[in-house]
mmCIF file of C-alpha atoms in Angstrom:
data_model
loop_
_atom_site.group_PDB
_atom_site.id
_atom_site.type_symbol
_atom_site.label_atom_id
_atom_site.label_comp_id
_atom_site.label_asym_id
_atom_site.label_seq_id
_atom_site.Cartn_x
_atom_site.Cartn_y
_atom_site.Cartn_z
ATOM 1 C CA UNK A 33 -0.278 -0.063 -0.047
ATOM 2 C CA UNK A 34 1.346 3.260 -0.903
ATOM 3 C CA UNK A 35 1.835 5.880 1.962
ATOM 4 C CA UNK A 36 -1.286 8.596 1.971
ATOM 5 C CA UNK A 37 -0.420 11.889 0.507
ATOM 6 C CA UNK A 38 1.024 14.399 3.935
ATOM 7 C CA UNK A 39 1.355 17.803 5.269
ATOM 8 C CA UNK A 40 4.940 18.792 6.592
ATOM 9 C CA UNK A 41 5.584 21.042 8.951
ATOM 10 C CA UNK A 42 8.913 22.574 10.697
ATOM 11 C CA UNK A 43 9.521 23.606 14.006
ATOM 12 C CA UNK A 44 12.202 24.846 16.342
ATOM 13 C CA UNK A 45 11.360 23.670 20.012
ATOM 14 C CA UNK A 46 12.945 24.610 23.080
ATOM 15 C CA UNK A 47 12.304 21.786 25.938
ATOM 16 C CA UNK A 48 13.756 20.463 29.430
ATOM 17 C CA UNK A 49 12.240 16.587 28.488
ATOM 18 C CA UNK A 50 13.859 14.243 25.962
ATOM 19 C CA UNK A 51 13.503 16.024 22.580
ATOM 20 C CA UNK A 52 12.394 12.922 20.819
ATOM 21 C CA UNK A 53 10.083 12.417 23.757
ATOM 22 C CA UNK A 54 8.691 16.096 23.182
ATOM 23 C CA UNK A 55 7.933 15.338 19.606
ATOM 24 C CA UNK A 56 6.024 12.861 20.170
ATOM 25 C CA UNK A 57 3.967 14.976 22.122
ATOM 26 C CA UNK A 58 2.945 17.167 19.750
ATOM 27 C CA UNK A 59 2.552 14.559 17.229
ATOM 28 C CA UNK A 60 0.085 13.190 19.502
ATOM 29 C CA UNK A 61 -1.304 16.457 20.990
ATOM 30 C CA UNK A 62 -1.912 17.560 17.061
ATOM 31 C CA UNK A 63 -3.527 14.448 15.844
ATOM 32 C CA UNK A 64 -5.126 11.401 17.450
ATOM 33 C CA UNK A 65 -3.311 10.979 20.901
ATOM 34 C CA UNK A 66 -4.274 11.623 23.643
ATOM 35 C CA UNK A 67 -2.844 12.698 27.606
ATOM 36 C CA UNK A 68 -4.497 8.989 28.768
ATOM 37 C CA UNK A 69 -5.465 6.218 26.236
ATOM 38 C CA UNK A 70 -9.277 6.282 25.527
ATOM 39 C CA UNK A 71 -11.737 3.996 23.972
ATOM 40 C CA UNK A 72 -11.654 4.081 20.020
ATOM 41 C CA UNK A 73 -7.952 5.232 20.574
ATOM 42 C CA UNK A 74 -6.836 1.738 18.532
ATOM 43 C CA UNK A 75 -3.414 0.771 16.894
ATOM 44 C CA UNK A 76 -5.385 0.767 13.659
ATOM 45 C CA UNK A 77 -6.444 4.412 14.130
ATOM 46 C CA UNK A 78 -2.765 5.878 15.010
ATOM 47 C CA UNK A 79 -1.619 3.986 12.036
ATOM 48 C CA UNK A 80 -4.135 5.848 9.663
ATOM 49 C CA UNK A 81 -4.304 8.982 11.514
ATOM 50 C CA UNK A 82 -1.370 9.750 13.336
ATOM 51 C CA UNK A 83 1.255 12.744 13.145
ATOM 52 C CA UNK A 84 4.533 11.054 12.291
ATOM 53 C CA UNK A 85 7.932 12.759 13.610
ATOM 54 C CA UNK A 86 10.054 12.719 10.218
ATOM 55 C CA UNK A 87 13.069 14.510 11.776
ATOM 56 C CA UNK A 88 14.665 15.718 14.763
ATOM 57 C CA UNK A 89 18.269 17.320 15.261
ATOM 58 C CA UNK A 90 19.347 18.856 18.384
ATOM 59 C CA UNK A 91 21.015 22.356 17.635
ATOM 60 C CA UNK A 92 22.028 23.371 21.387
ATOM 61 C CA UNK A 93 21.270 23.860 25.016
ATOM 62 C CA UNK A 94 19.884 26.981 27.077
ATOM 63 C CA UNK A 95 20.524 27.269 30.743
ATOM 64 C CA UNK A 96 17.199 29.135 31.437
ATOM 65 C CA UNK A 97 13.646 28.688 29.870
ATOM 66 C CA UNK A 98 13.163 31.246 26.890
ATOM 67 C CA UNK A 99 9.672 31.469 27.709
ATOM 68 C CA UNK A 100 7.860 31.144 31.366
ATOM 69 C CA UNK A 101 5.367 28.463 32.376
ATOM 70 C CA UNK A 102 7.248 25.630 31.325
ATOM 71 C CA UNK A 103 7.731 22.131 33.139
ATOM 72 C CA UNK A 104 10.677 19.940 34.016
ATOM 73 C CA UNK A 105 11.201 16.176 33.863
ATOM 74 C CA UNK A 106 10.891 14.504 37.435
ATOM 75 C CA UNK A 107 14.194 14.432 38.864
ATOM 76 C CA UNK A 108 15.183 16.323 35.632
ATOM 77 C CA UNK A 109 17.900 19.740 35.651
ATOM 78 C CA UNK A 110 17.280 23.054 34.373
ATOM 79 C CA UNK A 111 19.124 22.270 30.769
ATOM 80 C CA UNK A 112 17.170 22.843 28.305
ATOM 81 C CA UNK A 113 17.862 21.772 24.663
ATOM 82 C CA UNK A 114 16.778 23.283 21.420
ATOM 83 C CA UNK A 115 16.443 21.065 18.428
ATOM 84 C CA UNK A 116 14.911 21.316 14.662
ATOM 85 C CA UNK A 117 11.685 18.901 14.613
ATOM 86 C CA UNK A 118 9.518 18.467 11.173
ATOM 87 C CA UNK A 119 5.889 16.601 11.946
ATOM 88 C CA UNK A 120 3.656 14.961 9.415
ATOM 89 C CA UNK A 121 -0.008 14.009 8.943
ATOM 90 C CA UNK A 122 -2.490 12.141 6.284
ATOM 91 C CA UNK A 123 -3.880 14.792 4.327
ATOM 92 C CA UNK A 124 -7.019 12.648 5.178
ATOM 93 C CA UNK A 125 -7.151 13.471 8.965
ATOM 94 C CA UNK A 126 -9.040 17.219 7.716
ATOM 95 C CA UNK A 127 -8.454 17.421 4.036
ATOM 96 C CA UNK A 128 -7.266 20.347 1.434
ATOM 97 C CA UNK A 129 -8.960 23.140 4.111
ATOM 98 C CA UNK A 130 -6.791 26.178 5.191
ATOM 99 C CA UNK A 131 -8.889 26.937 7.863
ATOM 100 C CA UNK A 132 -7.871 23.397 9.665
ATOM 101 C CA UNK A 133 -4.454 23.473 8.462
ATOM 102 C CA UNK A 134 -3.619 26.456 11.055
ATOM 103 C CA UNK A 135 -5.442 24.437 13.851
ATOM 104 C CA UNK A 136 -2.999 21.057 13.086
ATOM 105 C CA UNK A 137 0.121 22.754 12.146
ATOM 106 C CA UNK A 138 -0.233 25.821 14.922
ATOM 107 C CA UNK A 139 -2.905 25.179 17.510
ATOM 108 C CA UNK A 140 -2.712 23.994 21.046
ATOM 109 C CA UNK A 141 0.813 23.125 20.322
ATOM 110 C CA UNK A 142 2.321 27.069 21.571
ATOM 111 C CA UNK A 143 0.817 26.217 25.087
ATOM 112 C CA UNK A 144 2.094 22.314 26.424
ATOM 113 C CA UNK A 145 3.950 22.532 29.433
ATOM 114 C CA UNK A 146 6.629 20.448 27.832
ATOM 115 C CA UNK A 147 8.125 23.147 25.771
ATOM 116 C CA UNK A 148 9.710 26.337 26.811
ATOM 117 C CA UNK A 149 10.148 27.445 23.307
ATOM 118 C CA UNK A 150 8.183 26.447 19.949
ATOM 119 C CA UNK A 151 8.341 28.042 16.778
ATOM 120 C CA UNK A 152 6.375 27.378 13.282
ATOM 121 C CA UNK A 153 9.369 27.530 10.664
ATOM 122 C CA UNK A 154 8.091 26.338 7.333
ATOM 123 C CA UNK A 155 5.082 24.064 6.303
ATOM 124 C CA UNK A 156 4.894 22.088 2.808
ATOM 125 C CA UNK A 157 1.748 21.435 1.359
ATOM 126 C CA UNK A 158 0.461 18.768 -1.292
ATOM 127 C CA UNK A 159 -1.064 19.788 -4.421
ATOM 128 C CA UNK A 160 -5.054 19.126 -3.654
ATOM 129 C CA UNK A 161 -4.267 22.331 -1.988
ATOM 130 C CA UNK A 162 -4.130 24.013 -5.167
ATOM 131 C CA UNK A 163 -6.500 22.388 -6.679
ATOM 132 C CA UNK A 164 -9.072 23.869 -3.843
ATOM 133 C CA UNK A 165 -7.266 27.427 -3.509
ATOM 134 C CA UNK A 166 -6.867 29.721 -6.723
ATOM 135 C CA UNK A 167 -4.076 32.056 -4.766
ATOM 136 C CA UNK A 168 -3.297 35.301 -6.510
ATOM 137 C CA UNK A 169 -5.255 35.692 -9.034
ATOM 138 C CA UNK A 170 -3.021 38.964 -10.263
ATOM 139 C CA UNK A 171 0.369 38.399 -8.385
ATOM 140 C CA UNK A 172 3.021 40.515 -9.879
ATOM 141 C CA UNK A 173 2.534 40.330 -13.507
ATOM 142 C CA UNK A 174 -0.956 41.301 -12.956
ATOM 143 C CA UNK A 175 0.015 44.056 -11.008
ATOM 144 C CA UNK A 176 2.615 45.311 -13.396
ATOM 145 C CA UNK A 177 0.313 45.144 -16.138
ATOM 146 C CA UNK A 178 -2.778 47.089 -14.016
ATOM 147 C CA UNK A 179 -0.047 49.850 -13.144
ATOM 148 C CA UNK A 180 1.809 49.949 -16.106
ATOM 149 C CA UNK A 181 5.331 49.701 -14.374
ATOM 150 C CA UNK A 182 7.950 47.471 -16.098
ATOM 151 C CA UNK A 183 11.607 46.819 -14.630
ATOM 152 C CA UNK A 184 11.674 48.835 -11.914
ATOM 153 C CA UNK A 185 9.701 48.937 -8.000
ATOM 154 C CA UNK A 186 6.464 50.572 -8.315
ATOM 155 C CA UNK A 187 7.290 53.725 -6.122
ATOM 156 C CA UNK A 188 4.415 54.332 -3.586
ATOM 157 C CA UNK A 189 2.960 56.141 -0.644
ATOM 158 C CA UNK A 190 0.666 55.574 2.164
ATOM 159 C CA UNK A 191 -1.805 58.445 2.837
ATOM 160 C CA UNK A 192 -0.594 60.497 5.750
ATOM 161 C CA UNK A 193 -2.124 61.603 7.791
ATOM 162 C CA UNK A 194 -3.932 57.942 8.567
ATOM 163 C CA UNK A 195 -6.596 59.264 9.931
ATOM 164 C CA UNK A 196 -8.616 62.675 10.383
ATOM 165 C CA UNK A 197 -8.499 63.769 6.967
ATOM 166 C CA UNK A 198 -11.913 64.147 5.208
ATOM 167 C CA UNK A 199 -13.136 62.127 2.108
ATOM 168 C CA UNK A 200 -12.323 65.279 0.240
ATOM 169 C CA UNK A 201 -8.696 66.151 1.580
ATOM 170 C CA UNK A 202 -7.958 62.553 0.663
ATOM 171 C CA UNK A 203 -8.988 62.859 -2.679
ATOM 172 C CA UNK A 204 -6.999 66.575 -3.112
ATOM 173 C CA UNK A 205 -3.579 64.480 -1.486
ATOM 174 C CA UNK A 206 -4.038 61.734 -3.863
ATOM 175 C CA UNK A 207 -5.038 63.872 -6.708
ATOM 176 C CA UNK A 208 -1.235 65.644 -6.192
ATOM 177 C CA UNK A 209 0.499 62.405 -6.169
ATOM 178 C CA UNK A 210 -1.327 61.387 -9.332
ATOM 179 C CA UNK A 211 -0.140 64.742 -11.084
ATOM 180 C CA UNK A 212 3.436 63.902 -10.107
ATOM 181 C CA UNK A 213 3.121 60.233 -11.511
ATOM 182 C CA UNK A 214 3.222 58.121 -8.439
ATOM 183 C CA UNK A 215 2.473 54.424 -9.178
ATOM 184 C CA UNK A 216 0.742 52.986 -5.828
ATOM 185 C CA UNK A 217 -1.225 54.460 -3.144
ATOM 186 C CA UNK A 218 -2.653 52.669 -0.030
ATOM 187 C CA UNK A 219 -4.516 53.938 2.594
ATOM 188 C CA UNK A 220 -3.508 53.556 6.051
ATOM 189 C CA UNK A 221 -4.689 50.389 7.932
ATOM 190 C CA UNK A 222 -6.310 52.456 10.420
ATOM 191 C CA UNK A 223 -8.645 54.153 7.835
ATOM 192 C CA UNK A 224 -11.475 52.032 6.840
ATOM 193 C CA UNK A 225 -14.851 53.702 7.132
ATOM 194 C CA UNK A 226 -14.809 55.716 9.807
ATOM 195 C CA UNK A 227 -17.378 58.242 10.171
ATOM 196 C CA UNK A 228 -15.085 61.175 8.967
ATOM 197 C CA UNK A 229 -14.291 59.686 5.754
ATOM 198 C CA UNK A 230 -16.568 57.596 5.396
ATOM 199 C CA UNK A 231 -15.338 54.258 2.582
ATOM 200 C CA UNK A 232 -17.964 55.363 -0.577
ATOM 201 C CA UNK A 233 -17.036 59.072 -0.126
ATOM 202 C CA UNK A 234 -13.522 58.513 -0.247
ATOM 203 C CA UNK A 235 -13.068 55.595 -3.003
ATOM 204 C CA UNK A 236 -15.352 58.377 -5.159
ATOM 205 C CA UNK A 237 -13.277 61.335 -4.088
ATOM 206 C CA UNK A 238 -10.032 59.725 -4.811
ATOM 207 C CA UNK A 239 -11.082 57.978 -8.398
ATOM 208 C CA UNK A 240 -12.350 61.119 -9.588
ATOM 209 C CA UNK A 241 -8.606 62.863 -8.765
ATOM 210 C CA UNK A 242 -6.672 59.401 -10.357
ATOM 211 C CA UNK A 243 -9.048 60.033 -13.576
ATOM 212 C CA UNK A 244 -8.506 63.415 -13.583
ATOM 213 C CA UNK A 245 -4.651 62.837 -13.405
ATOM 214 C CA UNK A 246 -4.979 59.742 -16.051
ATOM 215 C CA UNK A 247 -6.445 62.043 -18.482
ATOM 216 C CA UNK A 248 -3.626 64.548 -18.727
ATOM 217 C CA UNK A 249 -0.779 62.314 -18.135
ATOM 218 C CA UNK A 250 -1.516 58.728 -19.271
ATOM 219 C CA UNK A 251 -1.071 57.177 -16.354
ATOM 220 C CA UNK A 252 -3.701 55.507 -13.927
ATOM 221 C CA UNK A 253 -2.018 55.327 -10.408
ATOM 222 C CA UNK A 254 -3.090 52.006 -8.280
ATOM 223 C CA UNK A 255 -4.759 53.259 -5.666
ATOM 224 C CA UNK A 256 -5.247 50.230 -2.958
ATOM 225 C CA UNK A 257 -8.599 51.062 -0.723
ATOM 226 C CA UNK A 258 -9.024 49.649 2.771
ATOM 227 C CA UNK A 259 -11.794 47.820 2.971
ATOM 228 C CA UNK A 260 -11.608 45.626 5.733
ATOM 229 C CA UNK A 261 -15.079 44.792 7.388
ATOM 230 C CA UNK A 262 -17.197 41.406 7.512
ATOM 231 C CA UNK A 263 -17.596 39.708 4.616
ATOM 232 C CA UNK A 264 -20.304 41.039 3.003
ATOM 233 C CA UNK A 265 -19.107 44.416 3.702
ATOM 234 C CA UNK A 266 -15.667 43.883 2.166
ATOM 235 C CA UNK A 267 -17.884 42.341 -1.132
ATOM 236 C CA UNK A 268 -19.872 45.642 -1.368
ATOM 237 C CA UNK A 269 -16.625 47.917 -0.444
ATOM 238 C CA UNK A 270 -15.122 45.728 -3.360
ATOM 239 C CA UNK A 271 -17.739 46.597 -5.725
ATOM 240 C CA UNK A 272 -17.429 50.082 -4.725
ATOM 241 C CA UNK A 273 -14.253 50.467 -6.183
ATOM 242 C CA UNK A 274 -14.764 48.504 -9.120
ATOM 243 C CA UNK A 275 -17.141 50.547 -10.040
ATOM 244 C CA UNK A 276 -15.611 53.557 -9.876
ATOM 245 C CA UNK A 277 -12.501 52.373 -11.757
ATOM 246 C CA UNK A 278 -10.449 51.483 -9.142
ATOM 247 C CA UNK A 279 -7.632 48.936 -9.723
ATOM 248 C CA UNK A 280 -6.961 47.527 -5.967
ATOM 249 C CA UNK A 281 -8.238 46.578 -2.499
ATOM 250 C CA UNK A 282 -6.609 46.378 0.609
ATOM 251 C CA UNK A 283 -7.550 44.510 3.431
ATOM 252 C CA UNK A 284 -5.981 43.388 6.856
ATOM 253 C CA UNK A 285 -5.291 39.549 6.976
ATOM 254 C CA UNK A 286 -5.174 39.001 10.832
ATOM 255 C CA UNK A 287 -8.693 41.473 11.081
ATOM 256 C CA UNK A 288 -10.124 39.371 8.308
ATOM 257 C CA UNK A 289 -9.201 36.037 9.023
ATOM 258 C CA UNK A 290 -8.383 32.903 6.492
ATOM 259 C CA UNK A 291 -12.431 32.317 5.306
ATOM 260 C CA UNK A 292 -12.710 36.148 5.210
ATOM 261 C CA UNK A 293 -9.718 36.373 2.623
ATOM 262 C CA UNK A 294 -10.631 33.391 0.999
ATOM 263 C CA UNK A 295 -14.078 34.819 0.310
ATOM 264 C CA UNK A 296 -13.102 38.436 -0.502
ATOM 265 C CA UNK A 297 -10.519 36.651 -2.829
ATOM 266 C CA UNK A 298 -13.183 34.263 -4.706
ATOM 267 C CA UNK A 299 -14.966 37.947 -5.069
ATOM 268 C CA UNK A 300 -12.493 39.692 -6.831
ATOM 269 C CA UNK A 301 -11.849 41.090 -9.982
ATOM 270 C CA UNK A 302 -9.093 43.694 -8.231
ATOM 271 C CA UNK A 303 -5.347 42.555 -6.793
ATOM 272 C CA UNK A 304 -5.679 42.193 -3.069
ATOM 273 C CA UNK A 305 -3.085 44.522 -1.414
ATOM 274 C CA UNK A 306 -2.733 42.045 2.026
ATOM 275 C CA UNK A 307 -1.870 44.200 5.125
ATOM 276 C CA UNK A 308 0.259 42.163 8.100
ATOM 277 C CA UNK A 309 -1.353 44.451 11.339
ATOM 278 C CA UNK A 310 -0.644 42.777 14.129
ATOM 279 C CA UNK A 311 1.883 40.414 12.527
ATOM 280 C CA UNK A 312 4.708 41.480 15.829
ATOM 281 C CA UNK A 313 2.400 39.436 17.927
ATOM 282 C CA UNK A 314 3.138 36.322 15.906
ATOM 283 C CA UNK A 315 6.805 36.831 15.379
ATOM 284 C CA UNK A 316 8.813 39.312 17.737
ATOM 285 C CA UNK A 317 9.708 36.338 20.914
ATOM 286 C CA UNK A 318 12.165 34.464 19.077
ATOM 287 C CA UNK A 319 11.402 31.228 20.392
ATOM 288 C CA UNK A 320 7.548 31.497 20.016
ATOM 289 C CA UNK A 321 5.032 31.406 17.044
ATOM 290 C CA UNK A 322 5.794 31.788 13.324
ATOM 291 C CA UNK A 323 8.602 32.773 10.536
ATOM 292 C CA UNK A 324 7.009 34.672 7.904
ATOM 293 C CA UNK A 325 7.770 32.458 4.841
ATOM 294 C CA UNK A 326 5.353 29.659 6.776
ATOM 295 C CA UNK A 327 2.920 32.353 7.544
ATOM 296 C CA UNK A 328 2.772 34.046 4.386
ATOM 297 C CA UNK A 329 2.173 30.640 2.712
ATOM 298 C CA UNK A 330 -1.367 31.167 3.929
ATOM 299 C CA UNK A 331 -2.375 34.028 2.682
ATOM 300 C CA UNK A 332 -1.056 33.238 -0.732
ATOM 301 C CA UNK A 333 -3.189 30.373 -0.980
ATOM 302 C CA UNK A 334 -5.983 32.619 0.223
ATOM 303 C CA UNK A 335 -5.975 35.068 -2.483
ATOM 304 C CA UNK A 336 -3.288 37.804 -1.398
ATOM 305 C CA UNK A 337 -1.427 39.211 -4.403
ATOM 306 C CA UNK A 338 0.389 41.581 -2.208
ATOM 307 C CA UNK A 339 1.933 41.054 1.364
ATOM 308 C CA UNK A 340 3.835 43.283 3.523
ATOM 309 C CA UNK A 341 7.646 42.505 4.350
ATOM 310 C CA UNK A 342 8.596 45.702 6.680
ATOM 311 C CA UNK A 343 11.485 47.282 5.253
ATOM 312 C CA UNK A 344 15.704 48.041 5.771
ATOM 313 C CA UNK A 345 16.271 50.029 8.628
ATOM 314 C CA UNK A 346 12.931 50.108 9.461
ATOM 315 C CA UNK A 347 11.363 51.896 12.498
ATOM 316 C CA UNK A 348 10.627 48.423 14.350
ATOM 317 C CA UNK A 349 12.143 45.398 15.540
ATOM 318 C CA UNK A 350 13.030 43.501 12.350
ATOM 319 C CA UNK A 351 16.505 42.888 11.500
ATOM 320 C CA UNK A 352 17.196 43.916 8.035
ATOM 321 C CA UNK A 353 18.043 39.649 7.347
ATOM 322 C CA UNK A 354 14.637 38.840 8.521
ATOM 323 C CA UNK A 355 12.931 41.230 5.787
ATOM 324 C CA UNK A 356 15.000 40.086 2.805
ATOM 325 C CA UNK A 357 14.252 36.724 3.703
ATOM 326 C CA UNK A 358 10.740 37.453 4.173
ATOM 327 C CA UNK A 359 10.680 39.118 0.722
ATOM 328 C CA UNK A 360 12.321 36.299 -1.258
ATOM 329 C CA UNK A 361 10.125 34.257 0.207
ATOM 330 C CA UNK A 362 7.115 35.360 -1.375
ATOM 331 C CA UNK A 363 8.354 34.228 -4.919
ATOM 332 C CA UNK A 364 9.488 30.811 -3.969
ATOM 333 C CA UNK A 365 7.040 28.241 -5.480
ATOM 334 C CA UNK A 366 4.071 27.126 -3.359
ATOM 335 C CA UNK A 367 3.866 24.176 -5.760
ATOM 336 C CA UNK A 368 5.555 23.293 -9.050
ATOM 337 C CA UNK A 369 2.698 23.973 -11.506
ATOM 338 C CA UNK A 370 1.060 26.610 -9.221
ATOM 339 C CA UNK A 371 3.929 28.921 -7.994
ATOM 340 C CA UNK A 372 1.065 31.417 -6.233
ATOM 341 C CA UNK A 373 3.799 34.179 -5.998
ATOM 342 C CA UNK A 374 3.172 37.529 -4.190
ATOM 343 C CA UNK A 375 4.661 41.067 -4.453
ATOM 344 C CA UNK A 376 6.478 41.945 -1.555
ATOM 345 C CA UNK A 377 5.715 45.567 -0.041
ATOM 346 C CA UNK A 378 8.152 47.493 1.605
ATOM 347 C CA UNK A 379 7.342 50.317 4.045
ATOM 348 C CA UNK A 380 8.085 51.108 7.782
ATOM 349 C CA UNK A 381 10.009 53.855 7.868
ATOM 350 C CA UNK A 382 11.289 53.857 4.172
ATOM 351 C CA UNK A 383 13.128 56.970 2.886
ATOM 352 C CA UNK A 384 15.489 57.515 -0.359
ATOM 353 C CA UNK A 385 18.374 56.036 2.165
ATOM 354 C CA UNK A 386 17.137 52.127 1.907
ATOM 355 C CA UNK A 387 16.670 51.993 -1.848
ATOM 356 C CA UNK A 388 20.543 50.848 -2.719
ATOM 357 C CA UNK A 389 20.592 48.505 0.168
ATOM 358 C CA UNK A 390 17.233 47.008 -0.805
ATOM 359 C CA UNK A 391 18.577 46.389 -4.561
ATOM 360 C CA UNK A 392 21.014 45.238 -3.442
ATOM 361 C CA UNK A 393 20.272 43.087 -0.788
ATOM 362 C CA UNK A 394 17.120 41.693 -3.351
ATOM 363 C CA UNK A 395 18.468 42.068 -6.809
ATOM 364 C CA UNK A 396 14.996 41.767 -8.042
ATOM 365 C CA UNK A 397 12.607 44.649 -9.031
ATOM 366 C CA UNK A 398 9.670 42.839 -8.500
ATOM 367 C CA UNK A 399 8.402 44.998 -5.197
ATOM 368 C CA UNK A 400 6.242 47.432 -4.056
ATOM 369 C CA UNK A 401 8.323 50.316 -2.285
ATOM 370 C CA UNK A 402 5.789 52.384 -0.104
ATOM 371 C CA UNK A 403 6.795 55.839 1.896
ATOM 372 C CA UNK A 404 4.800 57.602 3.965
ATOM 373 C CA UNK A 405 6.295 60.698 5.113
ATOM 374 C CA UNK A 406 9.239 59.729 2.686
ATOM 375 C CA UNK A 407 7.262 61.284 0.215
ATOM 376 C CA UNK A 408 4.159 63.272 2.043
ATOM 377 C CA UNK A 409 6.823 65.002 3.849
ATOM 378 C CA UNK A 410 9.746 66.075 1.452
ATOM 379 C CA UNK A 411 10.629 69.636 1.900
ATOM 380 C CA UNK A 412 9.954 70.607 -1.732
ATOM 381 C CA UNK A 413 6.077 69.263 -1.534
ATOM 382 C CA UNK A 414 4.375 65.667 -2.520
ATOM 383 C CA UNK A 415 5.349 65.944 -6.181
ATOM 384 C CA UNK A 416 9.170 66.656 -4.853
ATOM 385 C CA UNK A 417 8.508 63.312 -2.761
ATOM 386 C CA UNK A 418 7.954 61.064 -5.341
ATOM 387 C CA UNK A 419 10.671 62.333 -7.806
ATOM 388 C CA UNK A 420 13.143 61.924 -4.829
ATOM 389 C CA UNK A 421 12.077 57.945 -4.675
ATOM 390 C CA UNK A 422 11.803 57.168 -7.838
ATOM 391 C CA UNK A 423 15.287 58.841 -8.556
ATOM 392 C CA UNK A 424 16.719 57.354 -5.849
ATOM 393 C CA UNK A 425 15.781 53.802 -7.172
ATOM 394 C CA UNK A 426 17.346 54.471 -10.568
ATOM 395 C CA UNK A 427 20.630 55.645 -8.754
ATOM 396 C CA UNK A 428 20.120 52.183 -7.101
ATOM 397 C CA UNK A 429 19.866 50.069 -10.026
ATOM 398 C CA UNK A 430 22.566 52.172 -11.901
ATOM 399 C CA UNK A 431 25.230 51.359 -9.217
ATOM 400 C CA UNK A 432 25.456 54.845 -8.465
ATOM 401 C CA UNK A 433 25.873 56.757 -5.348
ATOM 402 C CA UNK A 434 23.429 58.737 -3.777
ATOM 403 C CA UNK A 435 25.211 61.669 -3.327
ATOM 404 C CA UNK A 436 26.364 61.669 -6.732
ATOM 405 C CA UNK A 437 22.987 61.120 -8.731
ATOM 406 C CA UNK A 438 21.800 63.784 -5.859
ATOM 407 C CA UNK A 439 24.237 66.346 -7.518
ATOM 408 C CA UNK A 440 21.959 65.957 -10.579
ATOM 409 C CA UNK A 441 18.281 66.268 -9.015
ATOM 410 C CA UNK A 442 17.061 68.940 -6.929
ATOM 411 C CA UNK A 443 14.595 66.786 -5.629
ATOM 412 C CA UNK A 444 16.486 64.115 -4.328
ATOM 413 C CA UNK A 445 19.493 66.738 -3.442
ATOM 414 C CA UNK A 446 16.631 68.225 -0.381
ATOM 415 C CA UNK A 447 15.546 64.561 -0.120
ATOM 416 C CA UNK A 448 19.609 63.742 1.354
ATOM 417 C CA UNK A 449 19.031 66.665 3.794
ATOM 418 C CA UNK A 450 15.560 66.169 4.769
ATOM 419 C CA UNK A 451 16.192 62.210 5.661
ATOM 420 C CA UNK A 452 20.051 62.110 6.933
ATOM 421 C CA UNK A 453 21.801 58.809 7.311
#
């Protein structure tokens, strides 16, 4: 009999127990095992449905627990070992269900007393998932086609202030950005459908400005409207954006959840800009939570065309190496015949200063580079902010030092003073 199709997940664990025993505790908790045998828990059932420990690799020891609340074996010492563990499950346990996949690979594991550290590093899925979930409808190529940007990153910004502007004021700001030829503008995750800036009025005001600018310049700025809400609200808001000629919508993935994102993706005729607001709670502790390459696979399957990856020298705690690993992971194929690649979005305190480092580390123009204050707060105005950012990226891709290029461009020269290294 051939081995059933299986799902695999990789973890980093830390435990005071024998790591082999700890791995079996994980496998039992997340499949057919119980802490005490019960009727029905037969050898045949376990053979069919139990999770399997595929690998254990000891990587080191620590003298104190990384996380509170963990247990010790009877008579055991305080030394804890760290290990890489791979578990697998038969697909027949729950079928190709994204929501139930999450419950299986990242359910009650994190609170097991056996562990003083547990982090999900990666997940590998059988092709049956690609038959149920379509993944990004637009992805990198579709985003480039709609924005008409080739061979370089999309240069973008975020509406700032994030809240407080009226729909009319937001339209005026986007109009200035569109007149300046910006490629991409997004709502902040804090602005969706507030009373002072209702969604429908904001869409009408912004798209009127975008369409006026397009009539003059021949270029239509892509605007990601934040439609985060309940499923029916998101469908209705998507249809409003589509009716006004918009070319992108945005949702906060943790706020809407797997089911919300899947339903939005099934409904949408526009790219989905996935914002990761709240992500830090899942990853900031190195011994707990998720790695981005594993976590983002869920949202690529669910249908996100763009996903935020933070940015270099950002205002948060994430290291540059982690940011680049995250960005690269979005272009790693999920399946051989269905890559489901998404476009990485760099943000978080980005200015002209990070363009060269981002290019040097990634060596790909397939990204959206967004700067809020780095565009809107330019001392010569938003048009100069757009120009400076575009010129910084041109210099980076040509291998020209920023200061050298700035000698030939007033907007870039002013930005160098405004955003010191």
